[in-house]
Backbone as CSV, one residue per row, in Angstrom:
resi,resn,N_x,N_y,N_z,CA_x,CA_y,CA_z,C_x,C_y,C_z
1,MET,-110.445,-16.823,199.929,-111.895,-17.006,199.965,-112.224,-18.428,200.393
2,SER,-113.103,-18.542,201.328,-113.532,-19.877,201.740,-114.726,-20.334,200.903
3,GLU,-114.812,-21.651,200.731,-115.882,-22.251,199.899,-116.286,-23.522,200.473
4,ARG,-117.663,-23.781,200.446,-118.218,-25.018,200.903,-119.365,-25.458,199.924
5,THR,-119.593,-26.735,199.843,-120.752,-27.182,199.133,-121.709,-27.759,200.044
6,ALA,-123.025,-27.689,199.683,-124.055,-28.252,200.519,-125.153,-28.807,199.582
7,THR,-125.788,-29.843,200.011,-126.931,-30.504,199.271,-128.200,-30.040,199.926
8,ILE,-129.078,-29.510,199.123,-130.356,-28.957,199.604,-131.201,-30.105,200.144
9,ALA,-131.619,-30.022,201.427,-132.311,-31.146,202.052,-133.845,-30.836,202.109
10,SER,-134.239,-29.604,202.086,-135.691,-29.322,202.169,-136.435,-29.832,200.994
11,ARG,-137.555,-30.456,201.296,-138.367,-31.138,200.281,-138.773,-30.206,199.109
12,VAL,-139.067,-28.933,199.442,-139.472,-27.986,198.385,-138.297,-27.229,197.790
13,GLY,-137.086,-27.572,198.223,-135.901,-26.826,197.758,-135.743,-25.571,198.543
14,LEU,-134.917,-24.692,197.967,-134.583,-23.464,198.699,-135.682,-22.378,198.242
15,HIS,-136.874,-22.579,198.713,-137.933,-21.708,198.406,-138.751,-21.299,199.636
16,ALA,-139.457,-20.217,199.623,-140.329,-19.744,200.659,-139.707,-19.871,202.078
17,ARG,-140.259,-20.675,202.905,-139.804,-20.784,204.295,-138.339,-21.107,204.412
18,PRO,-137.840,-22.140,203.733,-136.378,-22.476,203.850,-135.483,-21.288,203.363
19,ALA,-135.924,-20.564,202.342,-135.157,-19.436,201.904,-135.147,-18.312,202.910
20,ALA,-136.316,-18.070,203.557,-136.371,-17.003,204.521,-135.496,-17.382,205.788
21,ILE,-135.493,-18.600,206.238,-134.709,-19.028,207.343,-133.218,-18.851,207.054
22,PHE,-132.845,-19.320,205.819,-131.401,-19.241,205.434,-130.990,-17.787,205.235
23,ALA,-131.754,-16.950,204.600,-131.413,-15.543,204.373,-131.250,-14.797,205.701
24,GLU,-132.112,-15.134,206.631,-131.993,-14.515,208.013,-130.683,-14.875,208.664
25,ALA,-130.348,-16.148,208.505,-129.057,-16.657,209.156,-127.870,-15.991,208.494
26,VAL,-127.928,-15.820,207.211,-126.765,-15.167,206.466,-126.734,-13.706,206.858
27,GLY,-127.861,-13.075,206.997,-127.855,-11.646,207.391,-127.271,-11.373,208.768
28,ALA,-127.321,-12.367,209.617,-126.820,-12.213,211.004,-125.339,-12.465,211.113
29,LEU,-124.688,-12.845,210.005,-123.265,-13.166,210.012,-122.422,-11.912,209.729
30,PRO,-121.160,-11.874,210.173,-120.265,-10.723,209.990,-119.620,-10.753,208.655
31,VAL,-119.870,-11.700,207.785,-119.185,-11.788,206.437,-120.304,-11.849,205.418
32,GLU,-119.941,-11.382,204.170,-120.835,-11.496,203.005,-120.695,-12.902,202.459
33,VAL,-121.819,-13.441,202.134,-121.844,-14.823,201.625,-122.559,-14.827,200.222
34,THR,-121.989,-15.554,199.326,-122.675,-15.817,197.982,-123.015,-17.206,197.833
35,ILE,-124.061,-17.430,196.932,-124.459,-18.805,196.711,-124.622,-19.001,195.177
36,ALA,-124.320,-20.180,194.690,-124.470,-20.503,193.287,-124.772,-22.000,193.218
37,LEU,-125.420,-22.409,192.121,-125.553,-23.829,191.882,-124.164,-24.395,191.493
38,GLU,-123.919,-25.611,191.911,-122.660,-26.295,191.621,-122.496,-26.376,190.096
39,GLY,-121.310,-26.013,189.556,-121.107,-25.962,188.138,-121.272,-24.709,187.528
40,ASP,-122.014,-23.764,188.158,-122.160,-22.360,187.596,-120.895,-21.610,187.894
41,PRO,-120.595,-20.584,186.971,-119.410,-19.783,187.212,-119.525,-18.985,188.535
42,ALA,-118.384,-18.746,189.185,-118.406,-17.991,190.400,-118.966,-16.576,190.146
43,ASP,-118.794,-16.001,188.952,-119.372,-14.690,188.657,-120.881,-14.662,188.669
44,ASP,-121.480,-15.799,188.528,-122.981,-15.876,188.573,-123.573,-15.987,190.018
45,ALA,-122.646,-16.087,191.020,-123.059,-16.275,192.392,-123.939,-15.137,192.822
46,MET,-124.901,-15.360,193.692,-125.870,-14.373,194.139,-125.671,-14.074,195.648
47,ASP,-126.207,-12.954,196.067,-126.182,-12.533,197.445,-127.021,-13.514,198.228
48,ALA,-126.403,-14.294,199.200,-127.103,-15.339,199.929,-128.038,-14.775,201.031
49,SER,-127.940,-13.429,201.296,-128.848,-12.870,202.318,-130.108,-12.356,201.706
50,SER,-130.289,-12.455,200.331,-131.486,-11.975,199.638,-132.451,-13.105,199.390
51,ILE,-133.619,-12.996,199.940,-134.667,-14.039,199.677,-134.961,-14.176,198.205
52,LEU,-135.117,-13.029,197.542,-135.405,-13.039,196.097,-134.297,-13.750,195.347
53,SER,-133.037,-13.468,195.664,-131.936,-14.176,194.980,-131.994,-15.657,195.210
54,LEU,-132.229,-16.016,196.480,-132.353,-17.471,196.779,-133.402,-18.179,196.003
55,MET,-134.622,-17.516,195.966,-135.761,-18.159,195.229,-135.469,-18.157,193.707
56,SER,-134.826,-17.136,193.204,-134.590,-17.139,191.748,-133.418,-18.115,191.384
57,LEU,-132.663,-18.544,192.380,-131.622,-19.534,192.154,-132.229,-20.863,191.685
58,GLY,-133.439,-21.153,192.264,-134.116,-22.341,191.836,-133.497,-23.627,192.305
59,ALA,-132.825,-23.644,193.439,-132.144,-24.842,193.936,-133.230,-25.811,194.540
60,ALA,-133.335,-26.993,193.941,-134.286,-28.049,194.297,-133.739,-29.017,195.261
61,ASN,-134.581,-29.788,195.848,-134.188,-30.811,196.766,-133.135,-31.723,196.102
62,GLY,-131.989,-31.975,196.811,-131.024,-32.871,196.244,-129.952,-32.152,195.366
63,GLN,-130.181,-30.928,195.054,-129.199,-30.169,194.267,-128.046,-29.675,195.149
64,VAL,-126.893,-29.543,194.565,-125.716,-29.040,195.307,-125.516,-27.583,194.966
65,VAL,-125.276,-26.837,196.075,-124.950,-25.358,195.899,-123.566,-25.116,196.481
66,VAL,-122.984,-24.033,196.018,-121.661,-23.573,196.495,-121.789,-22.304,197.204
67,LEU,-121.341,-22.254,198.435,-121.280,-21.118,199.279,-119.927,-20.534,199.366
68,ARG,-119.773,-19.209,199.231,-118.417,-18.599,199.262,-118.465,-17.409,200.230
69,ALA,-117.396,-17.173,200.966,-117.291,-16.006,201.839,-115.826,-15.767,202.084
70,GLU,-115.517,-14.500,202.455,-114.147,-14.214,202.825,-114.160,-13.234,203.975
71,GLY,-113.050,-13.329,204.670,-112.908,-12.486,205.850,-112.834,-13.318,207.153
72,ASP,-112.606,-12.592,208.249,-112.546,-13.259,209.557,-113.875,-13.962,209.845
73,GLY,-113.708,-15.264,210.204,-114.867,-16.000,210.536,-115.633,-16.654,209.381
74,ALA,-115.059,-16.586,208.141,-115.736,-17.106,206.964,-115.903,-18.584,207.077
75,ASP,-114.901,-19.325,207.491,-114.976,-20.788,207.549,-116.096,-21.226,208.535
76,GLU,-116.115,-20.618,209.711,-117.163,-20.935,210.710,-118.547,-20.559,210.212
77,ALA,-118.650,-19.429,209.538,-119.948,-19.018,208.993,-120.445,-19.954,207.976
78,LEU,-119.550,-20.431,207.088,-120.002,-21.344,206.015,-120.387,-22.680,206.613
79,GLU,-119.691,-23.141,207.612,-120.031,-24.462,208.217,-121.477,-24.370,208.814
80,SER,-121.722,-23.256,209.512,-123.106,-23.085,210.093,-124.172,-23.029,209.032
81,LEU,-123.846,-22.413,207.861,-124.823,-22.354,206.815,-125.054,-23.686,206.115
82,VAL,-123.987,-24.441,205.991,-124.125,-25.780,205.362,-125.105,-26.645,206.223
83,LYS,-124.967,-26.569,207.519,-125.866,-27.307,208.416,-127.327,-26.892,208.180
84,ILE,-127.609,-25.684,207.984,-128.978,-25.182,207.751,-129.472,-25.769,206.378
85,LEU,-128.627,-25.646,205.333,-129.159,-26.125,204.020,-129.296,-27.698,204.022
86,GLU,-128.551,-28.414,204.807,-128.620,-29.853,204.784,-129.551,-30.349,205.852
87,THR,-130.433,-29.487,206.361,-131.537,-29.885,207.224,-132.837,-29.685,206.549
88,ASP,-133.724,-30.636,206.670,-135.059,-30.486,205.942,-135.885,-29.510,206.820
89,LEU,-135.812,-28.264,206.403,-136.548,-27.134,207.173,-138.029,-27.318,207.025
90,ASP,-138.513,-28.040,206.039,-139.914,-28.214,205.846,-140.488,-29.240,206.858
91,ALA,-139.631,-30.018,207.420,-140.085,-31.093,208.439,-140.240,-30.542,209.851
92,GLU,-139.712,-29.297,210.016,-139.724,-28.717,211.354,-140.876,-27.925,211.649
């Protein structure tokens, strides 16, 4: 299983528009991706393609999240998702 951490850059955190953009990107990938707050048990990880899961995660600006995926292309997929989370999507 591949794992990456990312620091939430969007000013409002992973809510509304940033969550929708991220969930859409995850849904387009050939691997399943989970997300959790850093320090939370892996068993508490949520489906990263679900807007509701992302919003209920409550990840605020500056918080670190852990992304996990497995399968062919998992490393590349996670790298692309880290770039999205570490971009201030509210500024675009």
